[in-house]
Short mmCIF file of C-alpha atoms and ligand atoms in Angstrom, two decimals:
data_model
loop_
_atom_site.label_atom_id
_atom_site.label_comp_id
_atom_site.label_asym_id
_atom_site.label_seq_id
_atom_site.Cartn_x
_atom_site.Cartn_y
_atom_site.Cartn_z
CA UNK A 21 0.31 15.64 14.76
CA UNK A 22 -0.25 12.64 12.51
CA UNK A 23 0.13 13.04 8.67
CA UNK A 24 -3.94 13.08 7.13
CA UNK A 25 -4.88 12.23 3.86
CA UNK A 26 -6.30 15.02 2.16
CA UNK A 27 -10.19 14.27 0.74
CA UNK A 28 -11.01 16.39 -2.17
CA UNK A 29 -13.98 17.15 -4.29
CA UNK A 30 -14.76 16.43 -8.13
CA UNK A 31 -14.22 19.79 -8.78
CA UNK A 32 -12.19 21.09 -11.33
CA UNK A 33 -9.97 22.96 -8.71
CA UNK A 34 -9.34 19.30 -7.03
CA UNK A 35 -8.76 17.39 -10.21
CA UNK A 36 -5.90 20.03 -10.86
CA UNK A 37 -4.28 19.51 -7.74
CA UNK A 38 -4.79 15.71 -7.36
CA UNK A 39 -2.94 16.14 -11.03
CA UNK A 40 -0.27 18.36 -9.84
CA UNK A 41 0.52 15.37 -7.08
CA UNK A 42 0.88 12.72 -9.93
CA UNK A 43 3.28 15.14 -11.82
CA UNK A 44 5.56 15.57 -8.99
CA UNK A 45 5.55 11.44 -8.21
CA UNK A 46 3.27 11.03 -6.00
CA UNK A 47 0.23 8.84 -5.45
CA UNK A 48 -3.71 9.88 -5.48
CA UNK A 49 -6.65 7.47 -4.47
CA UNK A 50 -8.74 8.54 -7.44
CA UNK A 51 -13.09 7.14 -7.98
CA UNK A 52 -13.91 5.08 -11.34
CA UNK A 53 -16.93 3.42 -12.19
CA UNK A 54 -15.84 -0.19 -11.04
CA UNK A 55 -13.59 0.46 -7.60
CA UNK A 56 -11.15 3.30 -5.85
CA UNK A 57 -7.97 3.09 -7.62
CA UNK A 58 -4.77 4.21 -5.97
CA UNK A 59 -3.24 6.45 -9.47
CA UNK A 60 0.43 7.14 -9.84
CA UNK A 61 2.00 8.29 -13.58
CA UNK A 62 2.50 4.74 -15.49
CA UNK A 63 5.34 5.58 -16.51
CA UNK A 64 7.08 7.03 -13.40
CA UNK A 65 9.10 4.15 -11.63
CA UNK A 66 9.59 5.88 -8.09
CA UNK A 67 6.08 6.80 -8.33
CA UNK A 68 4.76 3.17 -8.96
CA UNK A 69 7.13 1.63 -6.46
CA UNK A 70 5.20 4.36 -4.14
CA UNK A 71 1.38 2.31 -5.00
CA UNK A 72 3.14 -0.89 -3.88
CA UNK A 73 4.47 0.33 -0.54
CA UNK A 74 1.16 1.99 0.54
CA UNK A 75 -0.84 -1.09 -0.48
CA UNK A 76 2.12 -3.88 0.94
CA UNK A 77 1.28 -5.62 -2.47
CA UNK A 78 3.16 -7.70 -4.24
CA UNK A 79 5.67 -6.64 -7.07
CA UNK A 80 4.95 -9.42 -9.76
CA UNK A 81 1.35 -8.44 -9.28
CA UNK A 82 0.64 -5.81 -12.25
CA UNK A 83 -1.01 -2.38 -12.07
CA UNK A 84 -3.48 -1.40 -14.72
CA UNK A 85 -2.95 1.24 -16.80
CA UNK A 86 -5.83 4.02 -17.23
CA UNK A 87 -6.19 6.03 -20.60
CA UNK A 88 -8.67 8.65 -21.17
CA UNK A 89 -8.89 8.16 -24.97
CA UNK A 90 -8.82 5.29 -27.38
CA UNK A 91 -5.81 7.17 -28.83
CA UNK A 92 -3.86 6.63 -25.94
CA UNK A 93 -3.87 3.31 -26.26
CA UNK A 94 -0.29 3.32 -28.22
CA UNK A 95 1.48 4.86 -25.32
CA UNK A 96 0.68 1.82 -23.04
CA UNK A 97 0.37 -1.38 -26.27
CA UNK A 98 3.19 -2.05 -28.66
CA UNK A 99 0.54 -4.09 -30.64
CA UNK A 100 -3.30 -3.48 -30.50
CA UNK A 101 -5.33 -6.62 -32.33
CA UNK A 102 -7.86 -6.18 -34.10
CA UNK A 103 -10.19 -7.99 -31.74
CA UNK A 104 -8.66 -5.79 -29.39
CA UNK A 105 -9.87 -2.33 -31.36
CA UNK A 106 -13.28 -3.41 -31.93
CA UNK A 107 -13.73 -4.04 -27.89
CA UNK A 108 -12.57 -0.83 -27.10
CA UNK A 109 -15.38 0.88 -29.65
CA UNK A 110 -17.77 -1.56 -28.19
CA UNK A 111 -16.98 -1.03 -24.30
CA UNK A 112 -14.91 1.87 -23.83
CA UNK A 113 -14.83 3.89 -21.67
CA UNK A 114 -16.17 1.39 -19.38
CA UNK A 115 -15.32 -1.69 -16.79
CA UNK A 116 -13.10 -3.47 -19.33
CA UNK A 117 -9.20 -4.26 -19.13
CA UNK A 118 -7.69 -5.67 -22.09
CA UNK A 119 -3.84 -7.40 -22.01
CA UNK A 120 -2.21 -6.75 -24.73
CA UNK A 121 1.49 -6.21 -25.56
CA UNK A 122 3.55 -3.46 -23.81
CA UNK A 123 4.84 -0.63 -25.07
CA UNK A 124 8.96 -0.79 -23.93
CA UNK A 125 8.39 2.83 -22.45
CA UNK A 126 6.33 1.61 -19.42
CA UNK A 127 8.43 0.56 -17.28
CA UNK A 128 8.50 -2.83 -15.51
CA UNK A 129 7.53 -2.12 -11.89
CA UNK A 130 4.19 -1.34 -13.65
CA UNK A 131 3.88 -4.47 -15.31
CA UNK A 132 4.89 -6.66 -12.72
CA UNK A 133 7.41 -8.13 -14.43
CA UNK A 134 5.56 -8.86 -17.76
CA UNK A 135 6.01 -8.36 -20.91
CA UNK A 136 2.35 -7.58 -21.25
CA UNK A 137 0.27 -4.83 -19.74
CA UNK A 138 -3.31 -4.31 -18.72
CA UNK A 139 -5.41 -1.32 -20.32
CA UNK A 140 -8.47 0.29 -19.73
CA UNK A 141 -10.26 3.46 -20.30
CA UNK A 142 -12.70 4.03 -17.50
CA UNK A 143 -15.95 6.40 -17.98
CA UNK A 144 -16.18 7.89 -14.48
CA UNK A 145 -16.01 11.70 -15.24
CA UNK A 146 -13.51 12.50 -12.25
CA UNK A 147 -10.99 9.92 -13.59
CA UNK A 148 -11.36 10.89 -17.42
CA UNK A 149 -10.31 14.46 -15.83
CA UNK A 150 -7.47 13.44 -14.00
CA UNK A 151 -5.84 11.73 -16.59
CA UNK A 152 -6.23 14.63 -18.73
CA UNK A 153 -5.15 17.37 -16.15
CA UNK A 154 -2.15 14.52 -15.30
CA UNK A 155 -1.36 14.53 -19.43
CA UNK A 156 -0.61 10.83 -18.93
CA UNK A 157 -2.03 7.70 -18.77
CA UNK A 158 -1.82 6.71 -14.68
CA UNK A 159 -0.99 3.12 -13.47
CA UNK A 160 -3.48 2.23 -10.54
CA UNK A 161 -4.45 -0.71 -8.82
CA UNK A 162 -8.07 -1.00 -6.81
CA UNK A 163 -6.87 1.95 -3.21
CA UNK A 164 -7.26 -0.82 -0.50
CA UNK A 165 -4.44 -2.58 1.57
CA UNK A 166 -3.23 -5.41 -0.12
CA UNK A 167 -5.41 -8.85 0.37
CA UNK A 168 -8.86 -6.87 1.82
CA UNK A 169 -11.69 -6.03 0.15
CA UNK A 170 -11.63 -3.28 -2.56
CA UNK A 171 -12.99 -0.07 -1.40
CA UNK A 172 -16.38 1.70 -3.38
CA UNK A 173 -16.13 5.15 -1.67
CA UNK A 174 -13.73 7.10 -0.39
CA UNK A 175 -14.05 6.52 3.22
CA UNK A 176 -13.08 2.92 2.69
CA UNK A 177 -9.51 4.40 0.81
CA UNK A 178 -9.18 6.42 4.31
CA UNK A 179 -10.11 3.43 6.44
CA UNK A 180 -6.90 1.62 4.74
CA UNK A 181 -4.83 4.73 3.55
CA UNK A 182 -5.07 6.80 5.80
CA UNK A 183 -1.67 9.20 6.48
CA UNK A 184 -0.53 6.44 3.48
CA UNK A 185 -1.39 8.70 0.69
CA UNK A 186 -1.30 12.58 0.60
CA UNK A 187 -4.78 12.65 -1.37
CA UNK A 188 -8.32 10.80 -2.30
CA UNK A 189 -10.43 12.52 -4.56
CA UNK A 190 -14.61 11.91 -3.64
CA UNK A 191 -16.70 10.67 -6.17
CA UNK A 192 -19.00 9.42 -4.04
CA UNK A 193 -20.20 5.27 -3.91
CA UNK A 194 -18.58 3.49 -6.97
CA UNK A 195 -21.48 2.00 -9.77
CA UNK A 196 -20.48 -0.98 -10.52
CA UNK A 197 -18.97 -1.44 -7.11
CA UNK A 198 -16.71 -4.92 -8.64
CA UNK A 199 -13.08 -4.51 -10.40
CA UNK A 200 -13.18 -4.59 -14.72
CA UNK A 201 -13.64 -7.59 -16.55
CA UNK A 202 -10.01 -8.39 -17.33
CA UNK A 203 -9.13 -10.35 -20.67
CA UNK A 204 -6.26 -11.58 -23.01
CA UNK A 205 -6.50 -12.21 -26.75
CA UNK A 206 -5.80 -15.55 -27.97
CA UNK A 207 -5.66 -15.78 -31.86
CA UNK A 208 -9.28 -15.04 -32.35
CA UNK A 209 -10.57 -16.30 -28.90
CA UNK A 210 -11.37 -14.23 -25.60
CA UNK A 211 -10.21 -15.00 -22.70
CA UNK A 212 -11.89 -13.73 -19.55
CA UNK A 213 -8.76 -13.67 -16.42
CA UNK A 214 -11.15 -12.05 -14.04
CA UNK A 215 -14.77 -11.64 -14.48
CA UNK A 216 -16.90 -8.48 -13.86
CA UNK A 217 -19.49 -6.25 -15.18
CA UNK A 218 -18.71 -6.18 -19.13
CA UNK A 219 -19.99 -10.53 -18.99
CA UNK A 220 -19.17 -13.38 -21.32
CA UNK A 221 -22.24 -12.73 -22.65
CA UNK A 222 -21.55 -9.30 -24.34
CA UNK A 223 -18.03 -10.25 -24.88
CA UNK A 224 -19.61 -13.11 -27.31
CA UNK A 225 -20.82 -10.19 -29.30
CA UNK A 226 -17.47 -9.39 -30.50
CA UNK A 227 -16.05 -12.82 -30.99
CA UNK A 228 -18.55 -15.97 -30.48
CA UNK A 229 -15.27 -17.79 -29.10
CA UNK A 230 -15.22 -16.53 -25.61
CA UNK A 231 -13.60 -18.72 -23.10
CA UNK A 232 -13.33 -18.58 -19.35
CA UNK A 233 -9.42 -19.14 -17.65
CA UNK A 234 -9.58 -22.14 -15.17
CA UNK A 235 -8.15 -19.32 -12.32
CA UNK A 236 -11.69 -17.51 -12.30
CA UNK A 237 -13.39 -20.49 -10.69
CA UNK A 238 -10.45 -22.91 -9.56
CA UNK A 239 -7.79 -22.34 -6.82
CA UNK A 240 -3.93 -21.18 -8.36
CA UNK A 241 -2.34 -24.41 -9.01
CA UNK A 242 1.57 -23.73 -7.83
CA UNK A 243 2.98 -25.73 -10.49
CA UNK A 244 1.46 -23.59 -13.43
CA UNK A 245 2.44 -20.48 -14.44
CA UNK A 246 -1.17 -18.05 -13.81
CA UNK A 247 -2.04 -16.03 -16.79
CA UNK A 248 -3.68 -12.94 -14.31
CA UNK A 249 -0.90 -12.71 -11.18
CA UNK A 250 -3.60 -11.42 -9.39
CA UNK A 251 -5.60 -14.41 -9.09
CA UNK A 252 -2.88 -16.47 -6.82
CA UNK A 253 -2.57 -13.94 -4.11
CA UNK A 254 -4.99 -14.07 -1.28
CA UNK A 255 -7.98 -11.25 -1.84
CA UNK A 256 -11.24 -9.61 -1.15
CA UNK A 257 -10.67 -10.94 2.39
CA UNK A 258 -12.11 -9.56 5.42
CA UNK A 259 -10.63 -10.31 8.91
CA UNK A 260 -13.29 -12.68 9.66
CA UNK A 261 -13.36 -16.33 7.97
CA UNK A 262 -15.63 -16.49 5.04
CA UNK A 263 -17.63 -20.06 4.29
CA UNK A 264 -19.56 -20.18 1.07
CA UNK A 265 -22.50 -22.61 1.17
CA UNK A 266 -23.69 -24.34 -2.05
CA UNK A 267 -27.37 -24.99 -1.04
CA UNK A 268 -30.63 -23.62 -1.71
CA UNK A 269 -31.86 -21.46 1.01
CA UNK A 270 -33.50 -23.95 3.45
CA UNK A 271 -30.66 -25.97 3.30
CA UNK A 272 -28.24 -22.64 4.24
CA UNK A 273 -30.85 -21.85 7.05
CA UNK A 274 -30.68 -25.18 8.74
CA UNK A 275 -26.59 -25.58 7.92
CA UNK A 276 -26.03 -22.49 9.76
CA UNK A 277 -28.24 -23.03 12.49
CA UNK A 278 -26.08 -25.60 13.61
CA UNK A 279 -23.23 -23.76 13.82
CA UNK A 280 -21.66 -22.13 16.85
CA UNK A 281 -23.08 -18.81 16.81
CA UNK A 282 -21.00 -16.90 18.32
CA UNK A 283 -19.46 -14.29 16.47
CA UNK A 284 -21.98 -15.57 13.32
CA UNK A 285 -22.79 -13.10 10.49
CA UNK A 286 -25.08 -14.23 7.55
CA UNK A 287 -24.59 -12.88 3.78
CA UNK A 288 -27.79 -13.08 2.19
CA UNK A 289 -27.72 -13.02 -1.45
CA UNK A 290 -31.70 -13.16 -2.63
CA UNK A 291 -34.70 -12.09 -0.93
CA UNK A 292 -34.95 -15.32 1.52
CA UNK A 293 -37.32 -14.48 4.62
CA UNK A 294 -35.49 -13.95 7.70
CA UNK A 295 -38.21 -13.86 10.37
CA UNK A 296 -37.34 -16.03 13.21
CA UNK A 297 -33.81 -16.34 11.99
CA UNK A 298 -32.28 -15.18 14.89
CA UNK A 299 -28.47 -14.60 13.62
CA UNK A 300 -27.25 -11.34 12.40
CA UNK A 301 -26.82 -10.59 8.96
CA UNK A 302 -26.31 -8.58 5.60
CA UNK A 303 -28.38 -8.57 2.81
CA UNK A 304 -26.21 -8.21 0.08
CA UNK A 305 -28.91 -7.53 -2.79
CA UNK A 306 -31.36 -10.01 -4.52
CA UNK A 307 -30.28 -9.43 -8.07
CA UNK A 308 -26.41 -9.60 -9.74
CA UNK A 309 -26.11 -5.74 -10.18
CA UNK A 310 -26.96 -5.10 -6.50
CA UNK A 311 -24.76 -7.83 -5.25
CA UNK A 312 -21.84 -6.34 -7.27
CA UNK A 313 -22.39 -2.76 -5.51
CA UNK A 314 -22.93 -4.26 -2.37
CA UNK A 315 -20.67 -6.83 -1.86
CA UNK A 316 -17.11 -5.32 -0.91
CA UNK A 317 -19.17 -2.71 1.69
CA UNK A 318 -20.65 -5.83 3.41
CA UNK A 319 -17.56 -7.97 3.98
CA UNK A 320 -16.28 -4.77 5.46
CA UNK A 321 -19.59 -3.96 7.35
CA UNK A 322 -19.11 -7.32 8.46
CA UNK A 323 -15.49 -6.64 10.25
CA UNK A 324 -16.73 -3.29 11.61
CA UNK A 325 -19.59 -5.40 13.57
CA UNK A 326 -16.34 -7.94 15.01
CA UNK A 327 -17.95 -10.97 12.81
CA UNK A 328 -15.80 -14.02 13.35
CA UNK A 329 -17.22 -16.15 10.79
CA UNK A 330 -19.47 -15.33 7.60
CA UNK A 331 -21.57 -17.30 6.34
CA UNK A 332 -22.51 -16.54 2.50
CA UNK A 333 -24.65 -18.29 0.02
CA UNK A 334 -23.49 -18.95 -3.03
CA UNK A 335 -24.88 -16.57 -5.46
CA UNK A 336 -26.78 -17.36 -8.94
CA UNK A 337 -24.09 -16.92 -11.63
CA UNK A 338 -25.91 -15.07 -14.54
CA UNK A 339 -24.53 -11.94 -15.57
CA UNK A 340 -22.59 -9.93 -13.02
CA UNK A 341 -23.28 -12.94 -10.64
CA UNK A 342 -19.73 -14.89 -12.07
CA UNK A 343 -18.22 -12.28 -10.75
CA UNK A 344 -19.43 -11.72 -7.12
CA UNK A 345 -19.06 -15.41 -6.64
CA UNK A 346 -15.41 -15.21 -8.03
CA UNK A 347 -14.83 -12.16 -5.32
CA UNK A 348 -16.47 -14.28 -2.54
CA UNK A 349 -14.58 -17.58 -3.77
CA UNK A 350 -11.21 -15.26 -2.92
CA UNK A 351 -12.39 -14.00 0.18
CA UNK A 352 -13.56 -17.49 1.14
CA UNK A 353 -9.88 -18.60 0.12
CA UNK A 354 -12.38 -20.97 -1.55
CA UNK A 355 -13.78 -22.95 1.27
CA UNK A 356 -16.79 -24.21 0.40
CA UNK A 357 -19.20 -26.53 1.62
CA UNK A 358 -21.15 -28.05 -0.98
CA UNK A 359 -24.54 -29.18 0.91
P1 LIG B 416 -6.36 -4.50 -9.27
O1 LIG B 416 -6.30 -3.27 -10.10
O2 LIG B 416 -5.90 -4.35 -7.87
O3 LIG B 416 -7.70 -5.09 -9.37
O4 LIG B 416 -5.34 -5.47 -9.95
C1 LIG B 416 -5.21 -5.59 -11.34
C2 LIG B 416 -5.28 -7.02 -11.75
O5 LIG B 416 -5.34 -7.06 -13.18
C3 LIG B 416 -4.03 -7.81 -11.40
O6 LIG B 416 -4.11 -8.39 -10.13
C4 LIG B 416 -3.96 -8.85 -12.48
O7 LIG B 416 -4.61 -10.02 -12.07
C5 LIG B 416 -4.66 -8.20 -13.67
N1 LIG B 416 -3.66 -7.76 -14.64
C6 LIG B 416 -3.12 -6.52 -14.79
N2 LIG B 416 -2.19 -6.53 -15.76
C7 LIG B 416 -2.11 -7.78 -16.22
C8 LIG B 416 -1.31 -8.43 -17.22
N3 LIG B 416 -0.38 -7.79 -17.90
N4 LIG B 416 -1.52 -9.75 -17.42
C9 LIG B 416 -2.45 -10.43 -16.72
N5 LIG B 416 -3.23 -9.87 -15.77
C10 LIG B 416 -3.07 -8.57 -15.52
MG1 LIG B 417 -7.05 -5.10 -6.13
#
């Protein structure tokens, strides 16, 4: 008989054994607010090593490091700014990763390399509990195989984990349903590295200086070094091709119409009339919060209907909308046809 990945509950039974597995080194596909995470104790090498073998993801690419308290903090920073301290009172716990300086006790492998380390205190009860129960903070990357889209419930961990992992804890469909906002500190600037649901817009309440890296619009330029390692790997990417269209919706209809149909799948973003549109598609959400919870289950809704080619309109880029269209961008391995 194959090895199965155990599915738990939230209760507090679960949460004690998904934190006995992280104290004896191994790995646990735990919910949060933004994505599954695949967990593992931060500052357990063999355990770590473990995340990047289930997912096939690359080493230099760094895990983030969850804290269930703003005290905490120290364990994972050797330095916290004080730009730094007054985001975490502003947006922790919630979707927000800050880089800061690493403490020398986490080890490498969790780091990627760097000398720096990503942080974040998420505010989904069942993850607050298991770093508790754990009694340290627990490295974890978004649960899916390395390069596809992240998964926002826990039968989109099995669909990539499964007999990977000896445990997934359920915490049903993930909120925000996009990765944190992740940002660096420079002097007395912001810097986003990847956008999501804490926007540049409530960062600019902290500092007014809030700038956006050229990686979270612009394809990894080789001959610069990438300040978020993530950003030059392929991601987000379903088996089927994915074509962003910059149009309006007429233009989208008529650009797609033309295409060779077979094996066609539309992602609508907006509440564009589809009658007589005879091509299948996914509505993805009309507004930036329901594109952000939708968005990862429709590129993979998309595979499980055998779509060859995807067709998706470029979304409005207010609020959570930066980041959708930075996922899609990724999972377009931005190709985009600017009508
Ligand atoms: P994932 O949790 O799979 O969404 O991946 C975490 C992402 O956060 C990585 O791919 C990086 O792009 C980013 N990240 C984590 N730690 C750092 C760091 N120390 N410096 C820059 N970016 C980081
Ligand atoms: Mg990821």
């Amino acid at each position: 008989m194959t090895f199965q990945t155990k599915m738990l509950d939230c209760s507090a039974e679960s949460i004690e054994s998904a934190a006995r597995l992280i104290k004896s080194g191994e790995i646990v596909g735990m919910p949060t607010e933004t994505v599954y995470g695949l967990a593992a104790d931060a500052f357990n090498e063999a355990a770590v090593e473990k995340i990047f073998k289930a997912k096939g993801r690359p080493a230099d690419n760094p895990l983030i490091v969850h804290i269930s308290d703003i005290a905490m903090i120290s364990e994972a920073a050797s330095e916290i700014p004080a730009l730094a301290l007054k985001c975490a009172k502003e947006f922790w716990p919630g979707p927000l990763t800050m880089v800061l300086p690493k403490n020398p006790d986490i080890p490498s492998v969790t780091s990627g390399g760097l000398d720096t380390v990503g942080i974040r205190m998420p505010s989904h009860p069942a993850t607050k509990a298991l770093i508790e129960a754990s009694g340290t903070p627990l490295a974890a990357p978004s649960a899916n195989i390395s390069g596809s889209p992240s998964p926002t419930c826990a039968e989109h961990v099995l669909n990539d984990l499964n007999g990977k992992i000896p445990a997934v804890i359920d915490g049903g469909v993930c909120d925000a349903g996009i990765e944190s906002t992740v940002i660096c500190f420079e002097q007395n600037a912001i810097k986003i590295l990847r956008p999501g649901k804490i926007t540049a817009q409530m960062l600019a309440q902290i500092t007014p200086d809030v700038r956006l890296d050229k990686g979270v619009l612009h394809p990894f330029d080789s001959d610069k070094p990438v300040a978020s390692p993530g950003m030059k790997y392929k991601h987000y990417s379903p088996k089927a091709e994915v074509i962003v269209i910059d149009s309006d919706a007429d233009e989208f209809f008529y650009y797609v119409s033309k295409q060779d149909k077979s094996g066609a799948l539309c992602l609508i973003f907006g509440d564009e009339n589809l009658d007589g549109f005879n091509l299948p598609y996914i509505s993805v959400g009309a507004t930036d919060v329901q594109q952000a919870h939708n968005l990862f289950d429709a590129l993979r809704q998309a595979d499980e209907r055998g779509a060859k080619t995807i067709y998706a309109r470029c979304p409005k880029l207010d609020g959570m909308g930066m980041a959708v269209y930075n996922r899609l961008l990724r999972a377009a391995a931005f190709r985009v046809v600017k009508l």
